[in-house]
Amino acid sequence: MNYSYKLLHRFGSSGVPLIWKGAHAFRLFFLSCLFFGFTGFLHAQNVTLSGTVRSKTSGETIIGTTVAIPSLTKGGYTDAYGFYSITLPSSGDSIEIRYLISGYKTEARKIVLDKDIRIDVELDDISLDEVEITANSVQEELNSTQMSVSRITVAEAKKLPALFGEVDIIKTLQLKPGVSAGSEGNSGIYVRGGGADQNLILLDNTVLYNPNHLFGFFSTFNSDAVKTAEIYKGGFPSQYGGRLSSVIDVKLKEGNRRKFSGSGGLGLIASRLTLEGPIVKDKASFMISGRRTYADIITRGINNLNSDNDNFNPIPDYFFYDLNGKVNYELSDKDQLFLSGYLGRDRFQFSDDNFNFNFDWGNTNANLRWNHFFNQKFYVNTSLSYTDYEYVIANRFDEFSFEIGSKISDGAMRTDFTWLPNSKHTVRFGASGIHHRFVVGRLEASGGEQDSVFNFDAGDVYYGMEWGAYISDDIEFNDKFKLNLGLRATAFQDFTWLYNDPEPRADSTFYGFLEPRASLKYSLTNNVSIKASYARMAQYLHLVANSGTTLPTDIWYPSTRRVPPQSSQQVAAGVSIGIGENYLLTNEVYYKWLENQIDFKDGANLFVNDDLEAEFVFGRGWAYGNEFYIEKTRGKLTGWIGYSLAWSLRQFNDSIRNGETDLANVINDGEPFFARNDKRHDISVVAIYSLPRTWSYFLKNKVGWPFKKLKEITVSGAWDFRSGAAYTQAPGFFPYFGEGFLTTLTGQGNAPGNPAGPISFTPDFTNRNNARLPDYHKLDLAMTMAFKPKWGETELIISAYNAYNRRNAFFVFIDTRTNDDGVPVGFQGRLVSLFPIIPSFSWNFKF
Amino acid sequence: MKYLVYISLIASLFLASCGNLQQDIEIDIPEYDPQLVVECYLQPGLPYFLTLTRSQPYFDDIRVDYIEDAIVTISHSGGTDTLDEFNLDITDPTLGLLADTAILNTFSSIFGDQLTFYASLRPVPELFNEDFNLEIKTLDGEVLTAKTQILNPVPIDSLVQELDEDSLAFILTYFTDEGDRTNYYRRVFEAQRPVIDSTGTEPDTTFEFRIIQDFVVDDDIFDGQPFAFGTDFEFAIGDTIRSTLYHMTQDHFEFYNTQAAAVQASLSPFGQPAVVHTNISGGRGIFTGLVFSQETYVIQPE
């Protein structure tokens, strides 16, 4: 067989050519597909037990339900769509099947397994007074080949303290080991030493490019609309690709199929309302959810009150809102349609008589998914989606105006097949295509009457296609040993020429990757499993951001001829130990290699720059560490302790690539340096405690109003410690006299713009990320009182963010030190914090 | 009553804790090896001037560390000039610093009683686009070298005014970029404004040029083409304005940008850390030519 790979370059760490050009490499991929396919026929015929698990109250599908057949010591789990399918040996005997998941009553069914059978199950919700907070299933963690994954439910997140009382799923994920936050209060996520742009964030299978509101202090996910969230830190399933460091998969609620219901809340900064209900009972339902902040209503009122005061400076308006919607319709027993969408906007505006400044940013996305069952062992999900992220800064001064902005918009189609040929295999395969459009650094300016004085625009538009195809097989060799093998093939074509020039260019860029994935589980005992995984990932999009925090003005940029794709390889190994039924302990070690990492030249100009690529510097990175995690999953007291010990480094030395030193493309003299998000120790301690019933009984019966309808009190706390992030601090300074200093002082004249003094002192930066911010730690506390009035349920949540009022660093800067006469005598580091202790309350309702 | 006291106490503690979100911190920085720093701008027709100092660890007291007794030579096609060491007494009344106690205090705190520099009274020759080579040898045996050119000035073609309905003028400064190489410019635009006196008022008796615009650009978007820098509608009829166009060397352009970026990076969390560009081999700083074209104009009624 003659594979004529045209190599662009090799990877030093593996020596294996994995970047290729040309269609031949797809042969290897499809041969692999055939291999996986054939293995499915090597087993005797069995019977298949399948079905969907739903909530009896809402009719919504339930993800992650354990389906156990104790007599056969077999089982499975419902997938992201609430579906399960288990192949079992045929038997004429009656066997019992149990359906278990936290928050629902366990359901048991008895059947005779003599033919394929479909059992759709509805589980009763556990009512408020029976609440037993549980988290991940210990058994699921022990049995699955998947490692490096954390799941949270909204119910879990809602019990935890939140900044300004605004529940934030992303911030809850930041409390898991290996997942680190950016600066104080920031929703940016850094996973296992990766960058903020290396997270694939999916909302109902559609990419969300900017998951932040309010400059990163809140995420775009409205907790009332979200059903579950998962984060994969390694061992990535083959169906995911396009980012190097993590996959955050958020699923929206589908809507109550049984009755009209609503939920919402009032918080310190925002209010929420969610409505859901059947369109056709048990066939179709809808869910719509909205959230909006209201600080601008107050600031507008203040501005109006002071409108006659000439000395009053108006307060700028700021607000954000987001809307989530979802409709589903069951066309038949085998077909179901889902349509979901998201619209979120942040708006900052300021205006007076002559001046108007508007800064808008936000995401829009929509997804249409068709779920089709060929049979109990074979089903497919096909979706069409659109997503965009845009920011616009519009500025008007008298007759002059300018507008700058950037936008990325995608149209995508993907299809995902799941095939369960027998009890030993779960095969998944599929393909996707994404059309990207990037508007980079758009600038439009005009001025004068009818734009007569000047009128011009600038900026670049790029187009690209990203393809992916994958296959994986979860193979159960025996009760102890499971192996998941997968292969993903991806490619990216720069299509900008197609839109700008009808003739294809010879140098049109095409990149491709083969991304093997593997993970295995071996059960040493019923309660101890060891796991290992390998994953290779490729990323064709890059976020151009020149600061340590994510900002709305960060620009997504495609791979081009001069900008190669990023790639990574990660190996991880770990052990999972179930301690009794209530505790789960895991420990994982990992090592990750990162190639073609992007940074920027010193002093790079990234704002409205027509030649951004000239500012890029390419290098490599590596990260490694150990993550320890122990979780109590059941009982009145639940929670976890996580500890990660990690290192993350980067090296930008172009001479490695080209064989000669190009100083313009070297950072830190080409020597390795710690990544900004390198945080040696990260500890989180999270506890949720459901107070004994005597507390609520006492308040209800002895105190009375307002506790008449009190059902339960839960208290929670989260303590988080992170080593200080690395940042670049000049170790020295030198005087900068300027061009006119001596000529003026000596009476020799001066040139304009070069006044004599005062001289300035210029920081002498040497090494990148050579200093550390102070360690970060804080304790958040919350108390949730759940009430059950006749019309529904309510919750009053009282919380304290940063309860012991720690001054954590948002950033540090250098201030001038002066003597008693006000004369500068030196420099002093100053730390700026954002949040002191912040008490807050919010009130939630459900009917 | 005691509950009110408790509530007031808690509220007071809370309010006190909310304030002061800035605080001094000790920053642990790596050991720093001070470097020699040179600044020398060759302006044709003016004497050679050069400062030679040494940089300091960031959190030391500010005190300019002059390097004395160095041998400084600048060679070019017209020969070699040796710069002599000068010590300027900053309390010299002819400098005018004595009149302002605050400036004098600042200067003496930072510079000491005298300011040391190197100069040659022989003027810098008008040798455009030719090499100038700098060599500095210190008493400690350190050697610094650098090379630069004095670029030819790029003339301002014209100043053009536009008046709006309020009779406020907008000024365009036209010039033509040379297309044979990448050019770097510094644009300085000034308007004459009354001098603010010691009481902080503008008595309208004496005037000075104040900078309205000051930035640097390369010719990437107008390479080899005529181009114009504009202003806002902000000048009244009768105002005197001055437009200056520096033709910069690439080293000067990069030094200028990275120096500004370095200052910004230490002040802002959103700044990109910048190692300041230098063309001084063995040290920090800049050795460059300095040429400009300049036009002055008085705003006319239409």
XYZ file of C-alpha atoms in Angstrom, chain A residues 66-631:
566
model
C -27.880 3.727 35.921
C -29.700 0.755 34.407
C -28.651 -2.251 36.473
C -29.392 -5.958 36.063
C -28.025 -7.296 39.384
C -28.592 -10.980 38.643
C -26.376 -10.769 35.554
C -23.974 -8.205 37.076
C -24.550 -6.157 33.937
C -25.674 -2.634 33.412
C -25.451 0.563 31.492
C -26.261 4.253 31.579
C -28.564 6.573 29.733
C -26.717 8.781 27.282
C -26.954 12.493 26.655
C -30.397 11.938 25.167
C -31.769 9.794 27.998
C -31.495 6.634 25.902
C -30.022 3.316 26.964
C -29.373 0.111 25.096
C -27.862 -2.996 26.682
C -27.215 -6.252 24.919
C -27.720 -9.272 27.193
C -27.664 -13.037 26.817
C -31.075 -14.453 25.928
C -32.839 -16.131 28.840
C -36.253 -17.589 29.559
C -36.056 -16.592 33.205
C -37.532 -13.505 34.745
C -34.908 -10.928 35.684
C -35.066 -7.647 37.547
C -33.938 -4.334 36.090
C -33.311 -1.341 38.315
C -33.176 2.310 37.269
C -31.258 4.495 39.698
C -30.273 8.116 39.703
C -29.990 10.779 42.344
C -33.024 12.983 42.807
C -35.421 10.267 41.631
C -36.991 7.240 43.239
C -35.454 3.991 42.136
C -37.672 2.043 39.752
C -37.555 -1.744 39.321
C -39.044 -3.832 36.515
C -39.228 -7.603 36.015
C -39.039 -8.984 32.493
C -38.268 -12.143 30.571
C -35.324 -11.613 28.238
C -36.272 -13.926 25.388
C -36.381 -11.259 22.659
C -35.373 -7.676 21.981
C -37.387 -5.477 24.270
C -37.888 -1.755 24.668
C -38.779 -0.402 28.119
C -39.397 3.304 28.502
C -39.335 4.242 32.151
C -40.567 7.246 34.032
C -39.027 7.997 37.401
C -40.714 9.826 40.246
C -38.943 12.965 41.418
C -37.980 12.865 45.077
C -39.948 15.601 46.767
C -38.317 18.387 48.733
C -38.653 16.769 52.122
C -36.998 13.651 50.839
C -34.077 15.412 49.286
C -30.896 13.506 49.504
C -28.194 15.329 47.687
C -26.050 13.009 45.676
C -23.574 13.588 42.944
C -21.750 11.365 40.499
C -22.496 7.708 40.680
C -19.631 5.851 42.292
C -20.322 2.750 40.238
C -20.434 4.667 36.986
C -17.058 6.191 37.729
C -15.608 2.785 38.586
C -16.974 1.009 35.517
C -16.483 3.570 32.792
C -13.411 3.780 30.578
C -13.881 7.531 30.587
C -11.515 9.346 32.898
C -10.681 13.001 33.539
C -14.320 14.020 33.471
C -16.355 16.024 35.973
C -20.103 16.373 35.904
C -22.331 18.742 37.755
C -26.029 19.151 37.878
C -27.812 22.427 38.248
C -29.310 21.198 41.523
C -25.784 20.752 42.849
C -24.630 24.145 41.596
C -27.640 25.855 43.110
C -26.749 24.644 46.569
C -23.348 26.314 46.416
C -22.563 29.947 47.247
C -22.401 32.276 44.271
C -21.065 35.758 43.578
C -23.957 38.206 43.996
C -26.169 35.140 44.399
C -25.984 34.489 40.661
C -25.544 30.720 40.221
C -22.814 30.035 37.702
C -22.121 26.583 36.344
C -18.705 27.539 34.991
C -17.599 28.764 38.404
C -18.767 25.519 39.950
C -16.642 23.642 37.420
C -13.684 25.791 38.479
C -13.874 24.075 41.861
C -12.967 20.730 40.323
C -9.293 19.688 40.319
C -7.411 20.509 37.138
C -9.799 23.328 36.293
C -8.513 26.726 37.179
C -10.016 30.180 37.034
C -8.370 33.242 35.567
C -8.224 36.361 37.661
C -10.483 37.193 40.592
C -14.129 36.497 39.854
C -13.389 35.553 36.252
C -15.325 32.849 34.421
C -12.362 32.059 32.186
C -11.310 28.431 32.421
C -7.801 27.032 32.221
C -7.642 23.270 32.133
C -4.505 21.295 32.851
C -2.170 24.082 31.821
C -4.041 24.986 28.642
C -5.138 28.408 27.499
C -8.524 30.088 27.807
C -9.146 29.566 24.084
C -8.451 25.844 24.257
C -11.843 24.892 25.669
C -14.572 23.627 23.399
C -17.726 25.045 24.939
C -20.885 23.449 23.634
C -24.409 24.527 24.365
C -26.742 21.840 23.056
C -24.051 20.675 20.602
C -23.396 24.178 19.275
C -20.162 26.021 19.924
C -20.341 29.091 22.123
C -17.342 31.284 21.374
C -17.526 33.645 24.323
C -19.037 32.087 27.441
C -18.824 35.300 29.469
C -20.935 38.235 30.499
C -19.723 41.387 32.241
C -16.065 41.084 31.180
C -15.949 37.522 32.482
C -17.526 37.873 35.899
C -20.545 35.795 34.922
C -20.938 33.006 32.448
C -23.514 32.985 29.687
C -25.261 29.961 31.145
C -28.547 30.704 32.837
C -28.787 28.019 35.492
C -32.579 27.798 35.159
C -32.278 26.709 31.532
C -29.449 24.243 31.965
C -29.941 20.554 32.583
C -26.386 19.240 33.006
C -22.799 20.255 32.411
C -19.783 18.045 31.891
C -16.151 18.927 31.529
C -13.647 16.602 29.906
C -10.052 17.412 30.865
C -8.420 14.516 29.059
C -9.178 11.145 27.517
C -11.433 12.998 25.101
C -14.142 10.928 23.418
C -13.636 10.823 19.647
C -16.791 12.745 18.890
C -15.183 15.869 20.314
C -12.484 17.880 18.596
C -11.352 21.327 17.664
C -9.827 22.425 20.972
C -6.783 21.229 22.854
C -7.507 21.290 26.539
C -11.092 20.610 27.466
C -14.639 20.043 26.346
C -17.426 21.655 28.309
C -20.688 20.124 27.205
C -23.766 21.921 28.491
C -27.243 20.543 27.798
C -30.375 22.638 27.992
C -33.628 21.472 29.492
C -36.144 20.229 26.970
C -39.297 21.512 28.575
C -42.002 19.899 30.650
C -44.028 17.506 28.467
C -46.779 17.022 31.049
C -47.855 20.399 32.351
C -47.169 24.074 32.099
C -44.690 25.188 34.712
C -42.365 28.004 35.467
C -39.401 28.944 37.557
C -37.394 32.016 38.167
C -35.589 34.138 40.632
C -34.778 37.571 41.863
C -31.171 38.321 42.680
C -29.091 41.323 43.564
C -28.027 42.030 40.030
C -30.333 40.014 37.777
C -33.702 38.362 37.516
C -34.627 35.194 35.716
C -37.796 33.651 34.377
C -38.245 30.266 32.736
C -41.472 28.952 31.298
C -41.989 25.457 29.990
C -44.811 23.199 29.075
C -46.344 20.826 26.602
C -47.269 21.877 23.098
C -48.796 18.474 22.438
C -48.960 16.429 25.614
C -46.253 13.765 25.748
C -45.321 14.611 22.168
C -43.965 18.107 22.131
C -42.835 20.651 24.638
C -41.116 23.993 24.857
C -38.818 25.814 27.232
C -37.986 29.492 27.151
C -35.778 31.199 29.653
C -34.601 34.762 30.033
C -32.314 36.682 32.341
C -31.465 40.341 32.595
C -29.432 42.555 34.894
C -30.967 45.767 36.146
C -28.180 48.009 37.382
C -28.784 50.256 34.365
C -32.314 51.020 35.533
C -30.881 52.459 38.739
C -28.056 54.343 37.016
C -30.475 55.835 34.475
C -32.653 57.033 37.328
C -29.655 58.693 38.966
C -28.679 60.279 35.650
C -32.218 61.611 35.132
C -32.316 63.066 38.631
C -29.092 64.934 37.907
C -29.927 65.964 34.372
C -30.026 69.642 35.378
C -26.740 69.471 37.246
C -23.954 70.678 34.926
C -21.259 69.363 37.245
C -22.645 65.835 37.262
C -20.887 63.253 35.110
C -23.456 60.768 33.851
C -22.926 57.146 34.904
C -22.537 54.835 31.907
C -25.285 52.285 31.291
C -24.449 48.635 31.488
C -26.639 45.586 31.288
C -26.635 42.079 29.925
C -29.385 39.722 29.008
C -29.677 36.259 27.617
C -32.460 34.161 26.213
C -32.534 30.399 25.860
C -35.257 28.539 24.070
C -35.901 24.960 23.129
C -38.702 23.082 21.406
C -38.910 19.361 20.878
C -41.376 17.284 18.941
C -41.721 13.523 18.861
C -42.565 12.795 15.243
C -42.897 9.055 15.825
C -41.538 6.314 18.059
C -38.327 6.532 16.080
C -37.990 10.196 15.288
C -37.707 13.281 17.391
C -36.852 16.866 16.493
C -35.198 19.424 18.767
C -34.780 23.114 18.048
C -32.817 25.176 20.503
C -31.366 28.637 20.492
C -29.445 31.160 22.513
C -29.189 34.913 22.266
C -27.085 36.897 24.701
C -25.903 40.480 24.654
C -23.856 42.734 26.875
C -24.353 46.428 26.307
C -22.269 49.252 27.659
C -23.249 52.723 26.582
C -22.435 56.262 27.417
C -23.702 59.420 25.837
C -24.029 63.119 26.344
C -24.868 66.002 24.005
C -21.891 65.553 21.668
C -20.499 62.173 22.471
C -21.905 58.715 22.126
C -20.127 55.481 22.936
C -21.667 52.035 22.568
C -19.960 48.745 23.219
C -22.032 45.665 22.426
C -20.982 42.053 22.419
C -22.636 38.690 22.522
C -23.325 35.260 21.076
C -26.159 33.970 18.987
C -26.672 30.333 18.252
C -29.299 27.923 17.030
C -29.389 24.181 16.638
C -31.845 21.877 14.891
C -31.341 18.225 15.813
C -33.056 15.171 14.394
C -32.876 12.046 16.496
C -33.691 8.848 14.592
C -33.727 5.234 15.762
C -33.092 2.673 13.048
C -33.626 0.018 15.662
C -32.853 -0.591 19.314
C -29.170 -1.010 18.572
C -28.598 1.720 16.097
C -29.540 5.385 16.212
C -28.358 8.685 14.847
C -28.416 12.330 15.795
C -28.041 14.809 12.959
C -27.905 18.507 13.542
C -27.695 21.766 11.676
C -26.419 24.682 13.631
C -25.437 28.306 13.426
C -23.373 30.244 15.905
C -21.746 33.638 15.999
C -19.923 35.908 18.373
C -19.543 39.590 17.672
C -18.348 42.718 19.355
C -18.925 46.233 18.101
C -17.586 49.467 19.518
C -19.422 52.389 17.960
C -18.239 55.851 18.749
C -19.710 59.112 17.575
C -18.373 62.568 18.224
C -20.380 65.332 16.603
C -20.296 64.530 12.853
C -17.523 62.007 13.172
C -18.037 58.395 13.812
C -16.030 55.241 13.873
C -16.931 51.664 14.462
C -14.604 48.820 15.206
C -15.466 45.223 15.746
C -14.863 41.588 14.997
C -17.094 38.643 14.361
C -16.869 34.920 13.919
C -19.823 33.072 12.481
C -20.190 29.359 11.771
C -22.686 27.271 9.891
C -22.274 23.609 10.782
C -23.696 20.206 10.132
C -22.861 17.063 12.036
C -24.154 13.559 12.328
C -23.407 11.090 15.112
C -24.247 7.406 14.941
C -24.380 5.057 17.898
C -24.366 1.339 17.235
C -24.525 -1.358 19.890
C -23.903 -4.574 17.978
C -23.614 -6.745 21.071
C -22.953 -6.623 24.768
C -19.221 -6.145 24.236
C -19.198 -3.131 21.962
C -20.537 0.375 21.777
C -19.516 1.870 18.466
C -19.844 5.553 17.749
C -19.031 7.203 14.458
C -19.923 10.367 12.693
C -18.804 13.349 10.705
C -19.065 17.103 10.782
C -18.444 20.107 8.585
C -18.173 23.693 9.770
C -18.078 26.756 7.565
C -16.263 29.562 9.388
C -16.365 33.242 8.563
C -14.012 35.565 10.439
C -14.242 39.329 10.347
C -10.997 40.473 11.931
C -10.366 44.011 13.129
C -13.124 45.707 11.153
C -12.805 49.487 11.232
C -15.202 51.935 9.645
C -14.734 55.654 10.063
C -16.436 58.625 8.544
C -16.680 62.299 9.240
C -17.993 65.622 8.024
C -21.307 66.392 6.404
C -22.528 63.311 4.584
C -19.152 61.740 5.333
C -17.506 64.242 2.977
C -14.272 64.788 4.893
C -13.238 61.178 5.194
C -14.896 57.848 4.865
C -12.902 54.631 4.931
C -12.944 51.136 6.259
C -10.358 48.475 6.991
C -10.158 44.921 8.254
C -9.937 41.430 6.861
C -12.481 38.732 6.222
C -11.367 35.111 6.207
C -13.284 31.977 5.319
C -12.495 28.420 6.193
C -13.984 24.939 6.254
C -13.311 22.543 9.088
C -14.116 18.880 8.668
C -14.112 16.048 11.124
C -14.895 12.349 11.015
C -14.502 9.852 13.798
C -15.095 6.345 14.952
C -14.711 4.791 18.369
C -15.518 1.526 20.029
C -16.022 0.953 23.716
C -14.981 -2.666 24.049
C -15.710 -4.754 27.123
C -13.321 -7.694 27.085
C -14.550 -9.038 30.395
C -15.922 -7.795 33.710
C -12.555 -6.317 34.558
C -11.125 -4.962 31.361
C -12.628 -2.330 29.125
C -10.959 -0.491 26.297
C -12.115 2.483 24.304
C -10.347 2.972 20.997
C -11.047 5.867 18.733
C -9.738 7.757 15.791
C -10.678 11.202 14.637
C -9.615 12.739 11.345
C -9.859 16.483 10.974
C -8.985 18.970 8.286
C -9.089 22.682 7.718
C -9.139 24.495 4.398
C -8.635 28.231 4.095
C -11.287 29.306 1.597
C -10.679 33.022 1.706
C -9.498 32.980 -1.909
C -12.839 31.563 -3.022
C -14.636 34.695 -1.891
C -11.999 37.188 -2.970
C -10.704 35.621 -6.152
C -12.577 33.088 -8.298
C -9.329 31.364 -9.305
C -8.041 28.878 -6.707
C -4.640 29.820 -5.422
C -1.820 27.348 -5.547
C -0.828 28.240 -2.011
C -4.300 27.754 -0.556
C -3.808 26.341 2.897
C -4.950 22.876 3.830
C -4.158 21.247 7.138
C -5.122 17.829 8.361
C -4.637 15.769 11.463
C -5.192 12.224 12.573
C -6.176 12.203 16.198
C -5.995 8.782 17.835
C -7.771 8.373 21.151
C -7.585 5.509 23.596
C -8.644 4.855 27.141
C -8.782 1.734 29.227
C -10.140 0.592 32.525
C -9.070 -2.400 34.543
C -10.963 -3.336 37.693
C -8.631 -4.655 40.337
C -11.591 -5.334 42.615
C -15.240 -4.340 42.618
C -14.240 -1.066 44.200
C -10.895 -0.291 42.648
C -10.276 0.530 38.995
C -7.166 1.732 37.276
C -7.470 3.781 34.142
C -5.243 5.260 31.475
C -5.843 7.375 28.407
C -4.202 8.990 25.435
C -5.664 11.720 23.267
C -4.380 13.830 20.462
C -6.213 17.043 19.643
C -5.942 19.686 16.946
C -7.171 23.269 17.012
C -7.550 25.367 13.896
C -8.889 28.540 15.515
C -6.909 30.864 17.752
C -7.977 33.546 20.166
C -5.945 36.703 19.857
C -5.800 38.095 23.368
C -2.934 40.130 24.751
C -3.819 40.152 28.395
C -4.034 37.699 31.214
C -7.773 37.799 31.256
C -10.385 37.128 28.608
C -11.972 40.243 27.197
C -14.893 40.802 24.814
C -12.466 42.363 22.333
C -10.424 39.189 21.948
C -10.425 38.111 18.316
C -10.864 34.628 16.895
C -8.378 34.028 14.109
C -8.170 31.138 11.621
C -5.247 28.968 10.683
C -3.632 30.389 7.567
C -0.498 29.795 5.572
C 1.526 31.679 8.190
C -0.494 30.530 11.190
C -0.370 26.762 11.648
C -2.931 24.879 13.747
C -2.260 24.164 17.400
C -2.064 20.557 18.506
C -1.681 18.600 21.697
C -1.075 15.139 23.012
C -2.060 14.083 26.483
C -1.465 10.938 28.459
C -3.132 10.336 31.777
C -3.283 7.487 34.259
C -5.293 7.162 37.398
C -7.012 5.089 39.980
C -10.638 5.229 41.107
C -11.600 3.782 44.447
C -15.102 3.382 45.758
C -15.120 3.540 49.534
C -18.383 2.039 50.648
C -21.378 3.320 48.732
C -20.842 6.935 49.625
C -17.282 7.883 48.821
C -15.358 8.069 45.620
C -11.635 8.702 45.530
C -9.734 9.322 42.324
C -6.164 10.233 41.633
C -4.831 11.044 38.185
C -1.472 12.015 36.795
C -1.164 13.578 33.362
C 1.380 14.958 30.932
C 0.420 17.167 28.041
C 2.477 18.366 25.077
C 1.316 21.454 23.206
C 2.601 22.407 19.758
C 2.281 25.645 17.767
C 1.239 27.678 20.746
C 0.683 31.312 19.892
C 1.961 34.289 21.781
C 2.769 37.794 20.704
C 5.896 39.776 20.145
C 6.878 42.174 22.856
C 4.850 45.339 22.560
C 2.585 43.794 19.909
C -0.299 45.881 18.670
C -3.357 43.628 18.491
C -6.040 46.258 18.241
C -7.144 47.140 14.687
C -4.004 45.811 13.114
C -4.134 44.979 9.400
C -1.284 42.497 9.683
C -1.965 40.632 12.896
C -0.011 37.605 11.761
C 3.180 39.632 11.837
C 2.711 39.996 15.591
C 2.394 36.250 16.265
C 5.140 34.132 17.712
C 4.885 30.342 17.708
C 6.236 27.993 20.290
C 5.535 24.907 22.293
C 4.271 24.115 25.734
C 4.037 21.303 28.168
C 2.043 20.733 31.311
C 2.007 17.982 33.887
C 0.575 17.335 37.277
C -1.320 15.207 39.712
C -4.984 15.577 40.632
C -6.430 14.121 43.783
C -10.158 14.079 44.352
C -12.353 12.619 47.042
C -16.082 13.031 46.953
